[in-house]
Coordinates of C-alpha atoms in Angstrom, one line a residue:
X1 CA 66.9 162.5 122.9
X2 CA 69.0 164.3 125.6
X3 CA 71.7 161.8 127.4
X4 CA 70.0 159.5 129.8
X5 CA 71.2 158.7 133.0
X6 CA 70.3 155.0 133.8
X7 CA 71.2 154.8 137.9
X8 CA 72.8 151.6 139.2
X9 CA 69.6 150.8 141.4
X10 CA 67.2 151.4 138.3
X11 CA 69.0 148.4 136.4
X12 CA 66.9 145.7 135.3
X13 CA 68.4 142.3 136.9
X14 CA 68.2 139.3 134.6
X15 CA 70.2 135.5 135.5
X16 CA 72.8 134.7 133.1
X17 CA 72.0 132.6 129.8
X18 CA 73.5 129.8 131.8
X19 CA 71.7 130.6 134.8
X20 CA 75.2 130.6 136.7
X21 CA 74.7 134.4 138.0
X22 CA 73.3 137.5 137.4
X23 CA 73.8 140.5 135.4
X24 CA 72.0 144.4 135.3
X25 CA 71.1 145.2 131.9
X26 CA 72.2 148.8 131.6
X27 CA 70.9 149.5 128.2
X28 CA 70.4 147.3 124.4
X29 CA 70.4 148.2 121.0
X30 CA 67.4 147.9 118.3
X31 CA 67.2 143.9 117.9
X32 CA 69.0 142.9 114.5
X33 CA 68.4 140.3 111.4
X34 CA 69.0 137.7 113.9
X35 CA 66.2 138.6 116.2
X36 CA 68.4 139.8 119.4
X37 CA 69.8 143.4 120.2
X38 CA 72.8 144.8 117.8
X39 CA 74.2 145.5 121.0
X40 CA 73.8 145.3 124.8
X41 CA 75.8 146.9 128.3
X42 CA 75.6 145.2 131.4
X43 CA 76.9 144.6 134.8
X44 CA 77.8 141.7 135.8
X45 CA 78.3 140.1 140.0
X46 CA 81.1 137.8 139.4
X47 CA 81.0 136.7 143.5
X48 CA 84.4 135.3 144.5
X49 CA 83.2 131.4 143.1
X50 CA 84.5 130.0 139.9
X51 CA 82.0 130.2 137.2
X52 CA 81.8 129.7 133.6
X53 CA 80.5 132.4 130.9
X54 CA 77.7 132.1 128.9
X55 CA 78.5 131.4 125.6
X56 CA 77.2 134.0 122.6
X57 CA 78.3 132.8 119.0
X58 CA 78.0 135.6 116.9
X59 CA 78.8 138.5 119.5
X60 CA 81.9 139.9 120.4
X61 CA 82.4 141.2 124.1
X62 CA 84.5 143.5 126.0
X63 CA 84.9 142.0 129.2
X64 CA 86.1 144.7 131.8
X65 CA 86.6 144.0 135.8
X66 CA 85.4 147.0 137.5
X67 CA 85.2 145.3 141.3
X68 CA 88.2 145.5 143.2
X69 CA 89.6 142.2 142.2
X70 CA 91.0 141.0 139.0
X71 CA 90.0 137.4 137.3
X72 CA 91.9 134.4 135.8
X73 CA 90.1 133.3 132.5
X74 CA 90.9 130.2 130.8
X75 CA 89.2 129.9 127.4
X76 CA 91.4 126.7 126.8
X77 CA 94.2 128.5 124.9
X78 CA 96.1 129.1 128.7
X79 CA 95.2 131.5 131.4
X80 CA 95.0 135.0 131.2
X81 CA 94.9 137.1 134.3
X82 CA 92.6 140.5 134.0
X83 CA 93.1 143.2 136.4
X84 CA 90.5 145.5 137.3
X85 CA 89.6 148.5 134.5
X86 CA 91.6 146.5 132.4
X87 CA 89.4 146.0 129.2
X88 CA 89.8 142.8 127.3
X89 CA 87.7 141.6 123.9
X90 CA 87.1 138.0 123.2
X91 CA 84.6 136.2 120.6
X92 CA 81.2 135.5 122.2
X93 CA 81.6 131.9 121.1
X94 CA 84.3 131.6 123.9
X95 CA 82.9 130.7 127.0
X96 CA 86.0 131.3 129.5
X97 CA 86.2 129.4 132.9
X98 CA 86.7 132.7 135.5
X99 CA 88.2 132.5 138.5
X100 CA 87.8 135.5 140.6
X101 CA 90.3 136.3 143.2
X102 CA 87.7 137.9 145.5
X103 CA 84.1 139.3 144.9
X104 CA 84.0 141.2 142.4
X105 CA 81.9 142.6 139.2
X106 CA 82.4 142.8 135.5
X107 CA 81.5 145.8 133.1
X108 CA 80.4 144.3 129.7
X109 CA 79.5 145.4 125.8
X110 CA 78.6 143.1 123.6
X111 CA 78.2 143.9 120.1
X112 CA 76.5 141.7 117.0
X113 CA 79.7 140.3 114.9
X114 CA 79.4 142.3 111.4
X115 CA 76.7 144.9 112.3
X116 CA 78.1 147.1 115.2
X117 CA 81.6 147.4 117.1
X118 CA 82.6 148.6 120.6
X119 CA 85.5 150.1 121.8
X120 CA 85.9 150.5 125.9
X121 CA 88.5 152.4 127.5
X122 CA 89.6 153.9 131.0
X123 CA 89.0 157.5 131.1
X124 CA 90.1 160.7 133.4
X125 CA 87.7 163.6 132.8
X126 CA 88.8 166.9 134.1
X127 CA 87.2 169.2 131.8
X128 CA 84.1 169.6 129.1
X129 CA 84.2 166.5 126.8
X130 CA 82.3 166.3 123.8
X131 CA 80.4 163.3 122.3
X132 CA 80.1 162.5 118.8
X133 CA 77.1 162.8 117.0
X134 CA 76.8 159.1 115.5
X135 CA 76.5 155.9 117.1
X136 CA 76.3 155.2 120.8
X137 CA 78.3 156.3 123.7
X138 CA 77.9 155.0 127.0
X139 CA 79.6 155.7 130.3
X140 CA 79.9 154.3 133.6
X141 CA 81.0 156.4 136.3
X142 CA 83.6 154.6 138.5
X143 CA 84.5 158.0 140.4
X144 CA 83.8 161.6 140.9
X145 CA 80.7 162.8 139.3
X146 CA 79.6 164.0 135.3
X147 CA 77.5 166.4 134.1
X148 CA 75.2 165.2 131.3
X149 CA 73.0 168.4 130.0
X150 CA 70.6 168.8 133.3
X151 CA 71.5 165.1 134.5
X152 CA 74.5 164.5 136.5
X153 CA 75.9 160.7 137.1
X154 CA 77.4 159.7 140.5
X155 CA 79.8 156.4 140.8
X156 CA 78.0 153.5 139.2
X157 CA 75.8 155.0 137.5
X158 CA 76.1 155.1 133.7
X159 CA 75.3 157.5 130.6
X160 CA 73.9 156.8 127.5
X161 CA 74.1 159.1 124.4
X162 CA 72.2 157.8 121.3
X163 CA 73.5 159.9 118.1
X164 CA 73.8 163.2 119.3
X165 CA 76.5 165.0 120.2
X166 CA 76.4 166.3 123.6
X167 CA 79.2 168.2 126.0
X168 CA 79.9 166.4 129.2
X169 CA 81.1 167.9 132.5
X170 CA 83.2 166.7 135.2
X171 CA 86.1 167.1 138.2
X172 CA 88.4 164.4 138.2
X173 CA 85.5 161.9 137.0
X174 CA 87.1 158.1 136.1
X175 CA 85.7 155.5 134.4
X176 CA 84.4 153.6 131.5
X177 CA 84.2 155.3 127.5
X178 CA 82.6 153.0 125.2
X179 CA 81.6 153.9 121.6
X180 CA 79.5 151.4 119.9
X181 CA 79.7 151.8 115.6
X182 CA 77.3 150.5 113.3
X183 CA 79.6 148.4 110.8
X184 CA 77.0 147.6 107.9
X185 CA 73.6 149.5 107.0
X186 CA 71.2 146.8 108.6

């Protein structure tokens, strides 16, 4: 399977597990022992209203602001204030209060505890970039454009590579990098 370019209009919309918003569903993994996806990217409209997070024991998240304005969450351990492309990981079973200070969205992976990992990070791509060939790599486009094969992604879009390596193109392109990792042999 060549990369696939999932547009930001062509994202499936779905409310919250606690009904207290909406996210876009950019793309899930197989479903695991449990019965729900090893994995899962969305976008998430965090308006400018305090909300709380859905909780999701068993998942880890990376949580990454990618409107123009940060967040304060409180998980009850103190406040910790997120600036946009920031990327910050938290158990699933936390479910943060967020305060945003101004509309803004929220870029998220979430990743079974014990069967797959994600790593998210800012990146600058000026050049050809190669993917790995194992795993999952996923990008969303925050600026410029990328070159995918015969698909090119504009700002919000995203990319997804499943296992196979594949040589991106770009001119000062910025954005998201996540690699998801299966941890066991489920």
């Amino acid at each position: 399977m060549a990369a696939q370019v999932i547009r930001s209009d062509d994202r499936r919309r779905v409310p919250w597990r606690n009904g207290a918003g909406t996210t876009e569903e950019v793309a899930t993994g197989p479903d695991g022992p449990a019965g729900r996806p090893l994995w899962r990217i969305s976008v998430a409209d965090l308006g400018s209203a305090p909300s709380e997070f859905s909780a999701f024991p068993g998942t880890d998240r990376v949580f990454t602001v990618i409107g123009e304005h940060g967040v304060d969450l409180d998980s009850g351990n103190g406040t910790r204030s997120l600036d946009p492309w920031q990327p910050h990981p938290f158990a699933g079973e936390d479910a943060p209060h967020c305060v945003p200070r101004g509309a803004t969205r929220a870029f998220n992976a979430m990743t079974e505890r014990g069967a797959t990992t994600a790593a998210v990070g800012y990146f600058t791509l000026d050049t050809a970039f190669d993917t790995v060939a194992d795993g999952v790599t996923v990008l969303y486009v925050r600026s410029g454009s990328v070159q995918a094969g015969t698909a090119r992604a504009e700002p919000g879009d995203c990319i997804l590579i499943r296992g196979e390596a594949i040589t991106l193109r770009a001119s000062s392109a910025t954005g998201l990098l996540v690699r998801i990792e299966p941890t066991s042999s489920l």
